[in-house]
Coordinates of C-alpha atoms and ligand atoms in Angstrom, one line a residue:
M294 CA -27.6 14.9 30.6
P295 CA -24.1 16.4 29.7
R296 CA -23.2 15.8 26.1
R297 CA -20.6 13.3 25.3
R298 CA -17.1 14.5 24.4
R299 CA -16.6 14.4 20.6
F300 CA -13.4 13.6 18.7
Y301 CA -12.3 14.2 15.1
I302 CA -9.4 12.3 13.5
K303 CA -7.7 13.5 10.3
T304 CA -5.4 10.9 8.6
Y305 CA -2.6 11.4 6.2
G306 CA -0.3 8.7 4.7
C307 CA -0.6 5.1 3.9
Q308 CA -3.2 2.4 4.6
M309 CA -1.4 1.5 7.8
N310 CA -2.2 4.9 9.1
E311 CA -5.8 4.6 8.0
Y312 CA -5.9 1.3 9.8
D313 CA -4.4 2.8 12.9
S314 CA -6.9 5.7 12.9
S315 CA -9.8 3.4 12.6
R316 CA -8.6 1.3 15.5
L317 CA -8.0 4.5 17.6
A318 CA -11.5 5.6 16.8
D319 CA -12.8 2.3 18.0
L320 CA -10.9 2.7 21.2
L321 CA -12.2 6.2 21.9
V322 CA -15.8 5.1 21.2
D323 CA -15.9 1.7 22.8
R324 CA -13.7 2.2 25.8
Q325 CA -13.9 6.0 26.4
G326 CA -17.5 6.7 25.4
L327 CA -16.6 9.5 23.1
E328 CA -18.5 10.3 20.0
R329 CA -17.3 11.0 16.5
A330 CA -17.6 14.6 15.2
D331 CA -18.2 15.3 11.5
A332 CA -16.0 18.4 11.5
P333 CA -13.1 19.7 13.6
E334 CA -15.2 22.7 14.6
D335 CA -17.6 20.3 16.4
A336 CA -15.0 18.3 18.3
D337 CA -13.5 18.6 21.8
V338 CA -10.5 16.4 20.9
L339 CA -8.7 16.9 17.6
L340 CA -6.3 14.2 16.5
L341 CA -4.0 14.3 13.5
N342 CA -2.5 11.0 12.2
T343 CA 0.5 12.1 10.2
C344 CA 2.9 10.9 7.5
S345 CA 6.5 12.0 6.9
I346 CA 7.3 9.9 3.8
R347 CA 8.0 13.0 1.7
E348 CA 8.4 16.7 2.6
K349 CA 5.0 17.6 1.2
A350 CA 3.2 15.1 3.4
Q351 CA 5.0 16.6 6.4
E352 CA 4.2 20.2 5.5
K353 CA 0.4 19.3 5.3
V354 CA 0.6 18.6 9.0
F355 CA 1.7 22.0 10.0
S356 CA -0.9 23.7 7.7
E357 CA -3.7 21.6 9.2
L358 CA -2.4 22.4 12.7
G359 CA -2.5 26.1 11.9
R360 CA -6.2 25.8 11.2
W361 CA -6.8 23.8 14.4
R362 CA -5.0 26.4 16.4
E363 CA -7.7 28.9 15.4
I364 CA -10.3 26.5 16.8
K365 CA -8.4 26.2 20.0
M366 CA -8.1 30.0 20.3
Q367 CA -11.9 30.2 20.3
R368 CA -12.3 27.2 22.6
P369 CA -9.2 26.8 24.8
E370 CA -10.6 23.6 26.4
V371 CA -10.1 21.7 23.0
L372 CA -7.3 19.2 23.1
I373 CA -5.0 18.7 20.1
G374 CA -3.0 15.5 19.6
V375 CA -0.6 14.6 16.9
G376 CA 0.2 11.0 16.1
G377 CA 1.8 8.9 13.3
C378 CA 5.1 9.2 11.6
V379 CA 5.8 13.0 11.9
A380 CA 5.0 12.7 15.6
S381 CA 7.3 9.8 15.9
Q382 CA 10.2 11.6 14.2
E383 CA 9.8 14.9 15.8
G384 CA 8.8 13.8 19.4
D385 CA 8.9 16.8 21.7
Q386 CA 10.5 19.0 19.0
L387 CA 7.0 19.1 17.5
R388 CA 5.9 21.4 20.3
L389 CA 8.6 23.9 19.4
R390 CA 6.9 24.6 16.1
A391 CA 3.3 24.0 17.4
P392 CA 3.3 24.7 21.2
F393 CA -0.5 24.5 21.4
V394 CA -0.3 20.7 20.8
D395 CA -1.3 18.9 23.9
L396 CA -0.3 15.3 23.1
V397 CA 2.2 13.6 20.8
F398 CA 1.9 9.9 20.2
G399 CA 3.6 7.5 17.8
P400 CA 2.3 4.7 15.6
Q401 CA 3.0 2.2 18.4
T402 CA 1.6 4.2 21.3
L403 CA -1.8 5.2 19.9
H404 CA -3.5 2.8 22.4
R405 CA -2.2 5.1 25.2
V406 CA -4.1 8.1 23.8
P407 CA -6.9 7.8 26.4
D408 CA -4.4 8.1 29.3
M409 CA -2.6 10.8 27.5
L410 CA -5.8 12.7 27.0
A411 CA -6.5 12.5 30.8
T412 CA -3.0 13.9 31.6
A413 CA -3.2 16.6 28.9
G414 CA -6.7 17.5 30.1
S415 CA -5.2 18.4 33.5
G416 CA -2.9 20.9 31.9
T417 CA 0.4 18.9 31.4
P418 CA 1.3 18.2 27.7
C419 CA 2.0 14.5 27.2
I420 CA 4.5 13.0 24.8
D421 CA 5.0 9.3 24.2
V422 CA 6.5 8.2 20.9
S423 CA 8.2 5.0 22.2
F424 CA 8.0 1.6 20.4
P425 CA 6.5 -0.9 22.8
E426 CA 6.5 -4.1 20.6
I427 CA 3.0 -5.0 19.4
E428 CA 1.5 -3.9 22.7
K429 CA -1.0 -1.7 21.0
F430 CA -2.9 -4.7 19.5
D431 CA -3.4 -6.2 22.9
C432 CA -4.9 -3.0 24.2
L433 CA -7.3 -2.2 21.4
P434 CA -10.9 -3.3 21.3
E435 CA -12.0 -5.6 18.5
P436 CA -12.2 -3.6 15.2
S437 CA -15.5 -2.3 14.1
V438 CA -16.7 -3.1 10.6
R439 CA -17.7 -0.5 8.1
G440 CA -18.5 -2.3 4.9
P441 CA -17.6 -5.6 3.2
R442 CA -13.9 -4.7 2.7
A443 CA -11.5 -4.3 5.6
F444 CA -7.8 -3.7 6.3
L445 CA -5.9 -6.1 8.7
S446 CA -2.4 -5.1 9.8
I447 CA -0.2 -8.2 10.1
M448 CA 3.1 -6.6 10.9
E449 CA 4.5 -3.3 12.0
G450 CA 7.6 -1.3 11.0
C451 CA 10.4 -2.1 8.6
S452 CA 14.0 -3.3 8.9
K453 CA 15.0 -2.9 5.3
F454 CA 16.5 0.6 5.8
C455 CA 16.4 1.7 2.1
S456 CA 18.7 4.7 2.0
F457 CA 15.9 7.2 1.2
C458 CA 13.2 6.1 3.6
V459 CA 12.0 7.3 7.0
V460 CA 9.8 4.3 7.8
P461 CA 12.3 2.2 9.9
Y462 CA 12.9 5.3 12.1
T463 CA 9.2 6.4 12.4
R464 CA 7.5 3.0 12.7
G465 CA 10.4 1.1 14.2
Q466 CA 11.9 -2.3 13.2
E467 CA 9.8 -5.0 11.6
V468 CA 7.7 -6.8 14.2
N469 CA 5.1 -9.5 13.2
R470 CA 1.8 -9.8 14.9
P471 CA 1.3 -13.3 16.4
F472 CA -0.3 -15.7 13.9
D473 CA -3.2 -16.6 16.1
D474 CA -4.1 -12.9 16.6
V475 CA -4.1 -12.3 12.9
I476 CA -6.4 -15.3 12.3
A477 CA -8.7 -14.3 15.2
E478 CA -9.1 -10.8 13.8
A479 CA -9.8 -12.1 10.3
V480 CA -12.5 -14.5 11.7
H481 CA -13.9 -11.6 13.7
L482 CA -14.2 -9.5 10.6
A483 CA -15.6 -12.3 8.5
E484 CA -18.3 -13.0 11.2
R485 CA -19.4 -9.3 10.8
G486 CA -19.8 -9.4 7.1
V487 CA -16.3 -8.6 5.7
R488 CA -15.8 -10.4 2.4
E489 CA -12.6 -8.9 1.2
L490 CA -9.5 -8.6 3.4
V491 CA -6.5 -6.4 2.6
L492 CA -3.5 -7.6 4.6
L493 CA -1.2 -4.7 5.5
G494 CA 2.4 -4.2 6.3
Q495 CA 5.5 -2.5 4.9
N496 CA 6.8 -5.8 3.6
V497 CA 4.0 -8.3 4.1
N498 CA 6.0 -11.1 2.4
A499 CA 8.6 -10.9 5.2
Y500 CA 5.8 -12.1 7.6
R501 CA 6.7 -14.9 10.0
G502 CA 4.3 -16.0 12.7
Q503 CA 4.3 -18.8 15.2
R504 CA 1.3 -21.0 15.4
H505 CA 0.0 -22.2 18.7
D506 CA 1.6 -25.6 18.0
G507 CA 5.0 -23.8 17.8
A508 CA 5.5 -24.2 14.1
M509 CA 6.5 -21.1 12.1
T510 CA 4.3 -19.9 9.2
D511 CA 5.5 -17.7 6.4
F512 CA 3.3 -15.2 4.5
A513 CA 2.2 -17.8 1.9
G514 CA 1.2 -20.1 4.8
L515 CA -0.8 -17.2 6.4
L516 CA -2.6 -16.6 3.1
S517 CA -3.6 -20.2 2.9
Y518 CA -4.9 -20.2 6.4
I519 CA -6.9 -17.0 5.8
S520 CA -8.3 -18.4 2.6
E521 CA -9.9 -21.2 4.7
I522 CA -12.0 -18.7 6.6
D523 CA -15.7 -18.9 5.7
G524 CA -17.0 -15.6 4.5
I525 CA -13.6 -14.2 3.3
D526 CA -13.8 -14.6 -0.4
R527 CA -11.1 -12.2 -1.6
I528 CA -7.7 -11.5 -0.2
R529 CA -5.3 -8.8 -1.1
Y530 CA -2.0 -7.6 0.4
T531 CA 0.0 -4.5 0.3
T532 CA 2.9 -3.7 0.3
S533 CA 5.1 -6.5 -0.8
H534 CA 8.9 -6.2 -1.4
P535 CA 10.9 -7.9 -4.2
L536 CA 13.2 -9.5 -1.5
E537 CA 11.5 -12.5 0.1
F538 CA 9.0 -12.7 -2.7
S539 CA 9.2 -16.5 -2.4
D540 CA 8.3 -19.3 -4.7
R541 CA 5.7 -20.3 -2.1
L542 CA 4.1 -16.9 -2.5
I543 CA 4.2 -17.2 -6.3
E544 CA 2.6 -20.6 -6.0
A545 CA -0.1 -19.1 -3.7
H546 CA -1.2 -17.0 -6.6
A547 CA -1.7 -20.1 -8.7
D548 CA -3.2 -22.2 -5.9
L549 CA -5.4 -20.0 -3.8
P550 CA -8.7 -19.1 -5.6
K551 CA -9.4 -16.3 -3.1
L552 CA -6.1 -14.5 -3.6
A553 CA -6.7 -11.5 -6.0
A554 CA -4.8 -11.6 -9.2
H555 CA -3.0 -8.4 -8.4
A556 CA 0.3 -7.6 -6.9
H557 CA 1.6 -4.2 -5.9
L558 CA 5.4 -4.7 -5.9
P559 CA 7.4 -1.5 -5.7
V560 CA 10.6 -1.6 -7.8
Q561 CA 11.6 2.1 -7.4
S562 CA 13.9 2.2 -10.4
G563 CA 14.9 0.4 -13.6
S564 CA 18.6 1.0 -13.1
D565 CA 20.9 -1.3 -11.1
R566 CA 23.1 1.6 -10.2
V567 CA 20.3 3.5 -8.6
L568 CA 18.8 0.4 -7.0
A569 CA 22.2 -0.2 -5.3
A570 CA 22.4 3.4 -4.1
M571 CA 18.9 3.0 -2.7
K572 CA 20.0 -0.2 -0.9
R573 CA 17.0 -2.1 -2.2
G574 CA 18.9 -5.4 -2.2
Y575 CA 17.8 -6.7 -5.7
T576 CA 18.6 -6.0 -9.3
V577 CA 16.5 -5.1 -12.3
D578 CA 16.9 -8.7 -13.6
G579 CA 16.0 -10.2 -10.3
Y580 CA 12.8 -8.1 -10.3
R581 CA 12.0 -9.2 -13.9
M582 CA 12.4 -12.8 -12.9
I583 CA 9.8 -12.4 -10.1
I584 CA 7.3 -10.9 -12.6
A585 CA 8.0 -13.6 -15.2
R586 CA 7.4 -16.3 -12.6
L587 CA 4.3 -14.6 -11.2
R588 CA 2.9 -14.3 -14.7
A589 CA 3.7 -17.9 -15.5
A590 CA 1.9 -19.0 -12.3
C591 CA -1.0 -16.6 -12.8
P592 CA -1.3 -15.3 -16.4
Q593 CA -3.9 -12.7 -15.7
I594 CA -2.0 -11.1 -12.8
S595 CA -1.9 -7.3 -12.8
V596 CA 1.3 -5.8 -11.5
S597 CA 1.6 -2.3 -10.2
S598 CA 4.6 -0.6 -8.6
D599 CA 6.1 2.5 -7.0
F600 CA 8.9 4.6 -8.5
I601 CA 11.1 7.2 -7.2
V602 CA 12.2 9.7 -9.8
S603 CA 15.4 11.7 -9.7
F604 CA 17.1 9.9 -6.8
P605 CA 20.4 11.7 -6.1
G606 CA 22.8 10.9 -8.9
E607 CA 20.2 9.5 -11.3
S608 CA 21.7 10.1 -14.7
D609 CA 19.8 10.5 -18.0
R610 CA 20.9 7.0 -18.8
D611 CA 19.5 5.6 -15.5
F612 CA 16.3 7.4 -16.2
S613 CA 15.9 6.1 -19.7
D614 CA 16.7 2.6 -18.5
T615 CA 13.8 3.1 -16.1
L616 CA 11.5 4.2 -18.8
A617 CA 12.5 1.3 -21.1
F618 CA 12.0 -1.1 -18.2
V619 CA 8.5 0.2 -17.5
K620 CA 7.5 -0.1 -21.1
D621 CA 8.9 -3.6 -21.3
V622 CA 7.3 -4.9 -18.1
G623 CA 3.9 -3.3 -18.7
F624 CA 2.8 -2.1 -15.3
D625 CA -0.8 -1.4 -14.3
Y626 CA -1.6 2.0 -12.7
S627 CA 1.5 2.7 -10.5
F628 CA 2.7 5.5 -8.2
S629 CA 5.6 7.7 -9.0
F630 CA 7.1 10.2 -6.7
L631 CA 9.8 12.9 -7.0
Y632 CA 12.6 12.0 -4.6
S633 CA 12.3 13.9 -1.4
A634 CA 15.3 14.1 1.0
R635 CA 14.4 13.1 4.5
A636 CA 16.4 14.2 7.5
G637 CA 18.2 11.4 9.2
T638 CA 18.3 9.0 6.2
P639 CA 21.6 8.2 4.4
A640 CA 20.4 9.5 1.0
A641 CA 19.8 12.9 2.5
E642 CA 23.7 13.2 2.5
F643 CA 24.1 12.2 -1.1
V644 CA 25.0 14.8 -3.7
D645 CA 21.9 15.8 -5.5
D646 CA 22.8 18.1 -8.4
T647 CA 20.1 17.3 -11.0
P648 CA 18.4 20.6 -11.9
R649 CA 14.8 20.8 -10.7
E650 CA 13.4 21.3 -14.3
V651 CA 15.1 18.0 -15.3
K652 CA 13.6 16.2 -12.3
L653 CA 10.1 17.5 -13.0
E654 CA 10.4 16.6 -16.7
R655 CA 11.5 13.1 -15.8
L656 CA 8.5 12.7 -13.5
E657 CA 6.1 13.9 -16.1
R658 CA 7.5 11.5 -18.7
L659 CA 7.3 8.5 -16.4
Q660 CA 3.8 9.4 -15.3
A661 CA 2.7 9.7 -18.9
V662 CA 4.0 6.2 -19.7
I663 CA 2.5 4.7 -16.6
A664 CA -0.9 6.4 -17.2
A665 CA -1.0 5.2 -20.8
Q666 CA -0.3 1.6 -19.8
G667 CA -2.9 1.7 -17.1
A668 CA -5.5 3.3 -19.5
A669 CA -4.7 0.6 -22.1
I670 CA -5.5 -2.1 -19.6
S671 CA -8.7 -0.3 -18.7
R672 CA -9.8 0.0 -22.3
A673 CA -9.1 -3.7 -22.9
M674 CA -11.5 -4.5 -20.1
V675 CA -14.4 -2.8 -22.0
G676 CA -16.8 -5.6 -23.1
T677 CA -15.5 -8.1 -20.5
R678 CA -17.4 -9.5 -17.6
Q679 CA -15.8 -8.7 -14.3
R680 CA -16.6 -10.0 -10.8
I681 CA -16.8 -7.2 -8.3
L682 CA -17.5 -7.0 -4.6
V683 CA -20.2 -4.4 -4.2
E684 CA -19.0 -2.0 -1.5
G685 CA -21.9 0.5 -1.4
P686 CA -23.4 3.5 -3.2
A687 CA -21.0 5.2 -5.6
R688 CA -19.8 8.5 -4.5
R689 CA -20.6 11.3 -7.0
H690 CA -22.8 8.9 -9.1
D691 CA -26.4 9.0 -7.7
G692 CA -28.4 5.8 -8.3
N693 CA -25.2 3.8 -8.8
L694 CA -23.5 1.1 -6.7
C695 CA -19.8 0.5 -6.9
G696 CA -17.3 -2.3 -6.3
R697 CA -13.8 -3.3 -7.1
T698 CA -12.5 -5.6 -9.8
E699 CA -9.8 -8.1 -9.2
N700 CA -7.3 -5.7 -10.6
N701 CA -8.4 -3.1 -8.1
R702 CA -10.5 -0.8 -10.4
M703 CA -13.7 0.7 -9.1
V704 CA -16.7 0.0 -11.3
N705 CA -19.9 2.0 -11.0
F706 CA -23.1 0.5 -12.2
A707 CA -26.7 1.7 -12.2
S708 CA -28.6 0.0 -9.3
S709 CA -30.3 1.1 -6.1
D710 CA -30.6 -2.4 -4.8
L711 CA -28.7 -2.1 -1.5
S712 CA -29.1 -5.8 -0.8
L713 CA -26.3 -6.2 -3.3
V714 CA -23.8 -4.5 -0.9
G715 CA -21.4 -7.1 0.4
Q716 CA -22.2 -9.5 -2.5
F717 CA -19.9 -10.5 -5.3
V718 CA -21.7 -9.8 -8.6
D719 CA -20.8 -9.8 -12.3
V720 CA -20.8 -6.6 -14.3
M721 CA -20.1 -6.0 -18.0
V722 CA -17.7 -3.2 -18.4
T723 CA -19.0 -0.5 -20.8
D724 CA -16.8 2.6 -20.4
V725 CA -13.6 3.9 -19.0
L726 CA -14.0 7.0 -16.8
A727 CA -11.2 9.2 -15.4
N728 CA -10.6 7.2 -12.3
S729 CA -13.0 4.3 -12.5
L730 CA -14.9 2.1 -14.9
R731 CA -18.6 2.1 -15.8
G732 CA -20.5 -1.2 -16.1
T733 CA -23.9 -2.8 -16.3
F734 CA -25.2 -5.4 -13.8
V735 CA -25.1 -8.9 -15.2
S736 CA -25.8 -11.3 -12.4
G737 CA -25.3 -11.9 -8.7
A738 CA -22.4 -14.2 -8.1
A739 CA -23.7 -17.3 -6.3
G740 CA -21.8 -19.8 -4.3
T741 CA -18.2 -19.5 -3.2
A742 CA -15.8 -17.2 -4.8
D743 CA -13.4 -18.4 -7.5
T744 CA -11.0 -15.8 -8.5
R745 CA -8.5 -18.3 -9.8
C746 CA -6.4 -17.1 -12.7
E747 CA -7.3 -20.1 -14.9
K748 CA -10.9 -19.0 -14.7
D749 CA -10.0 -15.4 -15.4
A750 CA -8.2 -16.5 -18.5
G751 CA -11.6 -17.4 -19.9
R752 CA -12.9 -13.8 -19.6
D753 CA -14.9 -12.9 -22.6
Ligands
LIG869 N1 7.6 -0.7 2.0 C1 7.3 -0.3 0.7 C2 7.2 1.2 0.4 C3 6.6 2.1 1.5 S1 6.6 3.8 1.2 C4 8.4 -0.7 -0.3 O1 9.6 -0.8 0.1 O2 8.2 -1.1 -1.4 C5 5.7 4.0 -0.2 C6 6.5 4.6 -1.4 O3 6.9 5.9 -1.1 C7 7.8 3.9 -1.7 O4 7.6 2.7 -2.4 C8 8.5 4.9 -2.5 O5 8.2 4.9 -3.8 C9 8.0 6.2 -1.9 N2 9.0 6.9 -1.0 C10 9.5 6.5 0.1 N3 10.4 7.4 0.6 C11 10.5 8.4 -0.4 C12 11.3 9.5 -0.5 N4 12.2 9.9 0.4 N5 11.1 10.3 -1.6 C13 10.2 10.0 -2.5 N6 9.4 8.9 -2.4 C14 9.6 8.1 -1.4
LIG870 FE1 11.0 2.1 3.4 FE2 12.5 0.4 2.2 FE3 11.2 -0.3 4.4 FE4 9.8 0.1 2.1 S1 11.3 -1.5 2.5 S2 9.3 0.9 4.1 S3 11.0 1.8 1.2 S4 12.8 1.1 4.2
LIG871 FE1 3.7 7.8 5.8 FE2 4.4 6.5 7.9 FE3 2.9 5.3 6.2 S1 5.7 7.9 6.8 S2 3.6 6.2 4.3 S3 2.4 7.1 7.3 S4 4.5 4.4 7.4

């Protein structure tokens, strides 16, 4: 019997890309009968799902392609495809730099990969980076389940057009998935053992979906519908945006027991001048008010954020305002990035005359403050009982299982009882490790989940 063709997908970028890659893999396995390969050297089809958010991410693509080119030189029948945000931005230009690439597909055309593979296999390179609205979801098989935690994409693209960002150009304008489709996917996942759902989108709180009775539902409404689904006991979302962070969403954090007490709410800068140049559409005080209201609604909420350091024109004063703001708000572990000029975005034309050493020094200072704040929160968790969803054996810690706390920290605890996987259990936190916590098993959590903030306030 001839062996089945094998594919290998390498993914860069955000969780939306990870979600897309897993759906593409499902498509290739379920509809095309391909098999997964463990390494690029063993595959007949090599697919790279790319990210272009910063220059570094984009450069990784071309170094990976350089390695894949060697494979193709030894086995010319291998097909190489590039998808995702770099593909979307470069289109057919990508083949100028990498002429050995056989297919180029965008985030919205990955469902067409099987047809593209057929065309490319007959010798004609195939390029399709168009934006057919939401079509991909109708063409993909139902998602496979790999563990008790799953991503669910509720919207595509972004229409905010922040002055530094490529996403609206690479992923297209904001398009919501139909409400019924989102619910059907959530139910499908719950029926297959998923207990924690992570709702994905560039600005999930801009979600608007039409129910089958014609009524419109906002993001807070969607959360309350999802929290009615049996089996789903914890819900997270990422990423939210300070615009459209409505009172209803804040109330959802108080009212929905299953909604994790954690919000990742990127602010980017603590200077109004910089926020205006970034075209973020809110002020530092506006952001502070959201956090104050969230904390009033849910006192235990942990808030993390994204920061861009050294945006063009950021002065020492702007930067020290950002540092003071971070200290004042008290963020949990957050991401900070050096500004990277992206071709085609308005900010790429701004004068950017801050010396590189100053930029790097600012990044280091901000990262030190953020790391210290995150570490202090971790240390304060030592001696507390935390409810975690056991996700599976801990990587790098033999004889341990691991699971995430409500504030998104991984806890490892000694146990080889695989029947705990997919269960919520209580652990006592004993130590803080470099990127995780260590704990001891206390008890299996019985009954329905209750992650409500009032309960958390009673943590010992
Ligand atoms: N939609 C989300 C962010 C998505 S991109 C939001 O608006 O909050 C993830 C993060 O990458 C951003 O929050 C920002 O901090 C960072 N980022 C985006 N473009 C960047 C650029 N040109 N240079 C550096 N960091 C960037
Ligand atoms: Fe990019 Fe701004 Fe959209 Fe976020 S909101 S994806 S930063 S354009
Ligand atoms: Fe990167 Fe595209 Fe996501 S640019 S961050 S993969 S939306």
